[in-house]
Amino acid sequence: VTTRSINIAAQEAEDAKKRIVENTDKLIEIRANIPTLTDQKKYAVSSRNFKEAGRVSSQLKTLQSEQAEKEEAIASDKETVKALEKEVVKSRETLISYIEERNSLEKKNQLRQITLLRTKKLMLVDDVEKTKQLGTVEEGTFGDVVMKLCLFEINMCDTEA
């Protein structure tokens, strides 16, 4: 689950909604024309103008066929929108759950790192005390170098923690 896949599904839902609007507009237009054509057909039949009645009847069948297609397309797009919106909600919930889990793991890792640094610092402080007890901490001696390294490491532990 990614934000990209969520955005794609949301865009597909929006596209389906636009098609619903377009098909609904066309359906309204078709439904408005059917009564007029029906009246024209009745008039042509009553006038015994069967050629005109046949032409109007053909137009009427075409409109009725378009009407059925538009109604089917609208129903299909409504189902698509419903499914996509459900998918988007579920995907967002999953993504939020993953993010929360990652944040929790990062926080645990940070706390573990802080604990390790504090433990290291305590050990270094202990090493400094032992080195002082040995009495070999005069300037330029090995003990002095060890002391400086330990103090540097102690400062680094404080900085990182």
mmCIF file of C-alpha atoms in Angstrom:
data_model
loop_
_atom_site.group_PDB
_atom_site.id
_atom_site.type_symbol
_atom_site.label_atom_id
_atom_site.label_comp_id
_atom_site.label_asym_id
_atom_site.label_seq_id
_atom_site.Cartn_x
_atom_site.Cartn_y
_atom_site.Cartn_z
ATOM 1 C CA VAL A 1 0.000 0.000 0.000
ATOM 2 C CA THR A 2 1.451 3.341 -1.070
ATOM 3 C CA THR A 3 0.147 6.882 -1.224
ATOM 4 C CA ARG A 4 0.581 6.635 -4.992
ATOM 5 C CA SER A 5 -1.734 3.619 -5.261
ATOM 6 C CA ILE A 6 -4.253 5.383 -3.021
ATOM 7 C CA ASN A 7 -4.098 8.499 -5.210
ATOM 8 C CA ILE A 8 -4.550 6.412 -8.364
ATOM 9 C CA ALA A 9 -7.641 4.701 -6.927
ATOM 10 C CA ALA A 10 -9.040 8.059 -5.779
ATOM 11 C CA GLN A 11 -8.463 9.521 -9.265
ATOM 12 C CA GLU A 12 -10.184 6.532 -10.881
ATOM 13 C CA ALA A 13 -13.177 7.122 -8.587
ATOM 14 C CA GLU A 14 -13.255 10.801 -9.583
ATOM 15 C CA ASP A 15 -13.109 9.849 -13.274
ATOM 16 C CA ALA A 16 -16.029 7.452 -12.774
ATOM 17 C CA LYS A 17 -17.996 10.225 -11.026
ATOM 18 C CA LYS A 18 -17.377 12.527 -13.989
ATOM 19 C CA ARG A 19 -18.636 9.828 -16.363
ATOM 20 C CA ILE A 20 -21.752 9.447 -14.195
ATOM 21 C CA VAL A 21 -22.453 13.168 -14.520
ATOM 22 C CA GLU A 22 -21.844 13.126 -18.271
ATOM 23 C CA ASN A 23 -24.018 10.047 -18.805
ATOM 24 C CA THR A 24 -26.748 11.436 -16.554
ATOM 25 C CA ASP A 25 -26.821 14.659 -18.583
ATOM 26 C CA LYS A 26 -27.073 12.652 -21.800
ATOM 27 C CA LEU A 27 -29.762 10.430 -20.248
ATOM 28 C CA ILE A 28 -31.848 13.477 -19.314
ATOM 29 C CA GLU A 29 -31.553 14.715 -22.886
ATOM 30 C CA ILE A 30 -32.565 11.307 -24.273
ATOM 31 C CA ARG A 31 -35.548 11.039 -21.919
ATOM 32 C CA ALA A 32 -36.663 14.521 -22.943
ATOM 33 C CA ASN A 33 -36.579 13.559 -26.648
ATOM 34 C CA ILE A 34 -38.426 10.244 -26.386
ATOM 35 C CA PRO A 35 -41.940 11.712 -25.795
ATOM 36 C CA THR A 36 -41.482 14.099 -28.723
ATOM 37 C CA LEU A 37 -40.472 11.285 -31.049
ATOM 38 C CA THR A 38 -43.298 9.105 -29.755
ATOM 39 C CA ASP A 39 -45.771 11.891 -30.574
ATOM 40 C CA GLN A 40 -44.201 12.358 -34.027
ATOM 41 C CA LYS A 41 -44.529 8.652 -34.703
ATOM 42 C CA LYS A 42 -48.200 8.632 -33.621
ATOM 43 C CA TYR A 43 -48.898 11.626 -35.826
ATOM 44 C CA ALA A 44 -47.134 10.041 -38.822
ATOM 45 C CA VAL A 45 -49.115 6.806 -38.363
ATOM 46 C CA SER A 46 -52.404 8.674 -37.996
ATOM 47 C CA SER A 47 -51.546 10.651 -41.145
ATOM 48 C CA ARG A 48 -50.763 7.390 -42.925
ATOM 49 C CA ASN A 49 -47.233 8.613 -43.569
ATOM 50 C CA PHE A 50 -45.643 5.251 -42.902
ATOM 51 C CA LYS A 51 -42.265 6.192 -44.349
ATOM 52 C CA GLU A 52 -41.980 9.036 -41.808
ATOM 53 C CA ALA A 53 -43.350 6.769 -39.074
ATOM 54 C CA GLY A 54 -40.623 4.209 -39.883
ATOM 55 C CA ARG A 55 -37.887 6.850 -39.805
ATOM 56 C CA VAL A 56 -39.130 8.240 -36.470
ATOM 57 C CA SER A 57 -39.532 4.697 -35.110
ATOM 58 C CA SER A 58 -35.906 3.991 -36.026
ATOM 59 C CA GLN A 59 -34.769 7.162 -34.213
ATOM 60 C CA LEU A 60 -36.892 6.176 -31.237
ATOM 61 C CA LYS A 61 -35.288 2.711 -31.083
ATOM 62 C CA THR A 62 -31.830 4.251 -31.311
ATOM 63 C CA LEU A 63 -32.624 6.624 -28.440
ATOM 64 C CA GLN A 64 -34.093 3.812 -26.348
ATOM 65 C CA SER A 65 -30.979 1.744 -26.988
ATOM 66 C CA GLU A 66 -28.767 4.709 -25.986
ATOM 67 C CA GLN A 67 -30.928 5.187 -22.905
ATOM 68 C CA ALA A 68 -30.362 1.571 -21.851
ATOM 69 C CA GLU A 69 -26.605 1.903 -22.502
ATOM 70 C CA LYS A 70 -26.387 5.101 -20.446
ATOM 71 C CA GLU A 71 -28.380 3.587 -17.584
ATOM 72 C CA GLU A 72 -26.103 0.535 -17.603
ATOM 73 C CA ALA A 73 -22.975 2.703 -17.723
ATOM 74 C CA ILE A 74 -24.235 4.835 -14.835
ATOM 75 C CA ALA A 75 -25.011 1.756 -12.735
ATOM 76 C CA SER A 76 -21.596 0.256 -13.526
ATOM 77 C CA ASP A 77 -19.770 3.492 -12.690
ATOM 78 C CA LYS A 78 -21.698 3.812 -9.410
ATOM 79 C CA GLU A 79 -20.514 0.335 -8.430
ATOM 80 C CA THR A 80 -16.977 1.245 -9.481
ATOM 81 C CA VAL A 81 -17.056 4.418 -7.381
ATOM 82 C CA LYS A 82 -18.394 2.515 -4.379
ATOM 83 C CA ALA A 83 -15.700 -0.177 -4.676
ATOM 84 C CA LEU A 84 -12.880 2.325 -5.258
ATOM 85 C CA GLU A 85 -13.923 4.545 -2.370
ATOM 86 C CA LYS A 86 -14.055 1.488 -0.116
ATOM 87 C CA GLU A 87 -10.586 0.477 -1.354
ATOM 88 C CA VAL A 88 -9.229 3.990 -0.736
ATOM 89 C CA VAL A 89 -10.563 4.051 2.831
ATOM 90 C CA LYS A 90 -9.164 0.578 3.574
ATOM 91 C CA SER A 91 -5.809 1.419 1.990
ATOM 92 C CA ARG A 92 -5.539 4.671 3.940
ATOM 93 C CA GLU A 93 -6.297 2.830 7.177
ATOM 94 C CA THR A 94 -3.653 0.221 6.332
ATOM 95 C CA LEU A 95 -1.116 2.899 5.446
ATOM 96 C CA ILE A 96 -1.811 4.774 8.690
ATOM 97 C CA SER A 97 -1.385 1.516 10.598
ATOM 98 C CA TYR A 98 1.952 0.867 8.862
ATOM 99 C CA ILE A 99 3.147 4.394 9.603
ATOM 100 C CA GLU A 100 2.148 4.106 13.257
ATOM 101 C CA GLU A 101 3.924 0.747 13.530
ATOM 102 C CA ARG A 102 7.054 2.172 11.879
ATOM 103 C CA ASN A 103 7.010 5.191 14.215
ATOM 104 C CA SER A 104 6.609 2.898 17.207
ATOM 105 C CA LEU A 105 9.532 0.739 16.080
ATOM 106 C CA GLU A 106 11.671 3.824 15.454
ATOM 107 C CA LYS A 107 10.874 5.143 18.931
ATOM 108 C CA LYS A 108 11.726 1.764 20.506
ATOM 109 C CA ASN A 109 14.957 1.709 18.534
ATOM 110 C CA GLN A 110 15.816 5.235 19.676
ATOM 111 C CA LEU A 111 15.117 4.314 23.304
ATOM 112 C CA ARG A 112 17.260 1.190 22.947
ATOM 113 C CA GLN A 113 20.047 3.302 21.420
ATOM 114 C CA ILE A 114 19.827 5.811 24.288
ATOM 115 C CA THR A 115 19.968 2.987 26.818
ATOM 116 C CA LEU A 116 23.045 1.518 25.107
ATOM 117 C CA LEU A 117 24.736 4.932 25.051
ATOM 118 C CA ARG A 118 24.009 5.491 28.757
ATOM 119 C CA THR A 119 25.372 2.033 29.576
ATOM 120 C CA LYS A 120 28.483 2.764 27.511
ATOM 121 C CA LYS A 121 28.902 6.102 29.286
ATOM 122 C CA LEU A 122 28.679 4.432 32.708
ATOM 123 C CA MET A 123 31.294 1.900 31.649
ATOM 124 C CA LEU A 124 33.556 4.688 30.373
ATOM 125 C CA VAL A 125 33.156 6.673 33.604
ATOM 126 C CA ASP A 126 34.093 3.499 35.466
ATOM 127 C CA ASP A 127 37.157 3.090 33.186
ATOM 128 C CA VAL A 128 38.172 6.703 33.929
ATOM 129 C CA GLU A 129 37.935 6.040 37.669
ATOM 130 C CA LYS A 130 39.988 2.843 37.365
ATOM 131 C CA THR A 131 42.610 4.658 35.297
ATOM 132 C CA LYS A 132 42.799 7.436 37.927
ATOM 133 C CA GLN A 133 43.169 4.804 40.654
ATOM 134 C CA LEU A 134 46.122 3.282 38.823
ATOM 135 C CA GLY A 135 47.791 6.700 39.014
ATOM 136 C CA THR A 136 49.116 6.738 35.490
ATOM 137 C CA VAL A 137 47.327 9.827 34.210
ATOM 138 C CA GLU A 138 50.175 12.354 33.951
ATOM 139 C CA GLU A 139 50.357 14.433 30.778
ATOM 140 C CA GLY A 140 51.767 12.477 27.854
ATOM 141 C CA THR A 141 51.446 9.035 29.403
ATOM 142 C CA PHE A 142 49.417 6.123 28.110
ATOM 143 C CA GLY A 143 46.969 6.651 30.993
ATOM 144 C CA ASP A 144 46.541 10.275 29.873
ATOM 145 C CA VAL A 145 45.687 9.130 26.327
ATOM 146 C CA VAL A 146 43.221 6.568 27.700
ATOM 147 C CA MET A 147 41.633 9.268 29.887
ATOM 148 C CA LYS A 148 41.284 11.672 26.947
ATOM 149 C CA LEU A 149 39.760 8.942 24.757
ATOM 150 C CA CYS A 150 37.329 7.959 27.489
ATOM 151 C CA LEU A 151 36.322 11.575 28.108
ATOM 152 C CA PHE A 152 35.862 12.090 24.367
ATOM 153 C CA GLU A 153 33.683 8.966 24.172
ATOM 154 C CA ILE A 154 31.687 10.146 27.218
ATOM 155 C CA ASN A 155 31.016 13.475 25.470
ATOM 156 C CA MET A 156 29.977 11.633 22.298
ATOM 157 C CA CYS A 157 27.556 9.478 24.293
ATOM 158 C CA ASP A 158 26.008 12.604 25.804
ATOM 159 C CA THR A 159 25.758 14.237 22.363
ATOM 160 C CA GLU A 160 24.137 11.214 20.706
ATOM 161 C CA ALA A 161 21.767 10.507 23.579
#
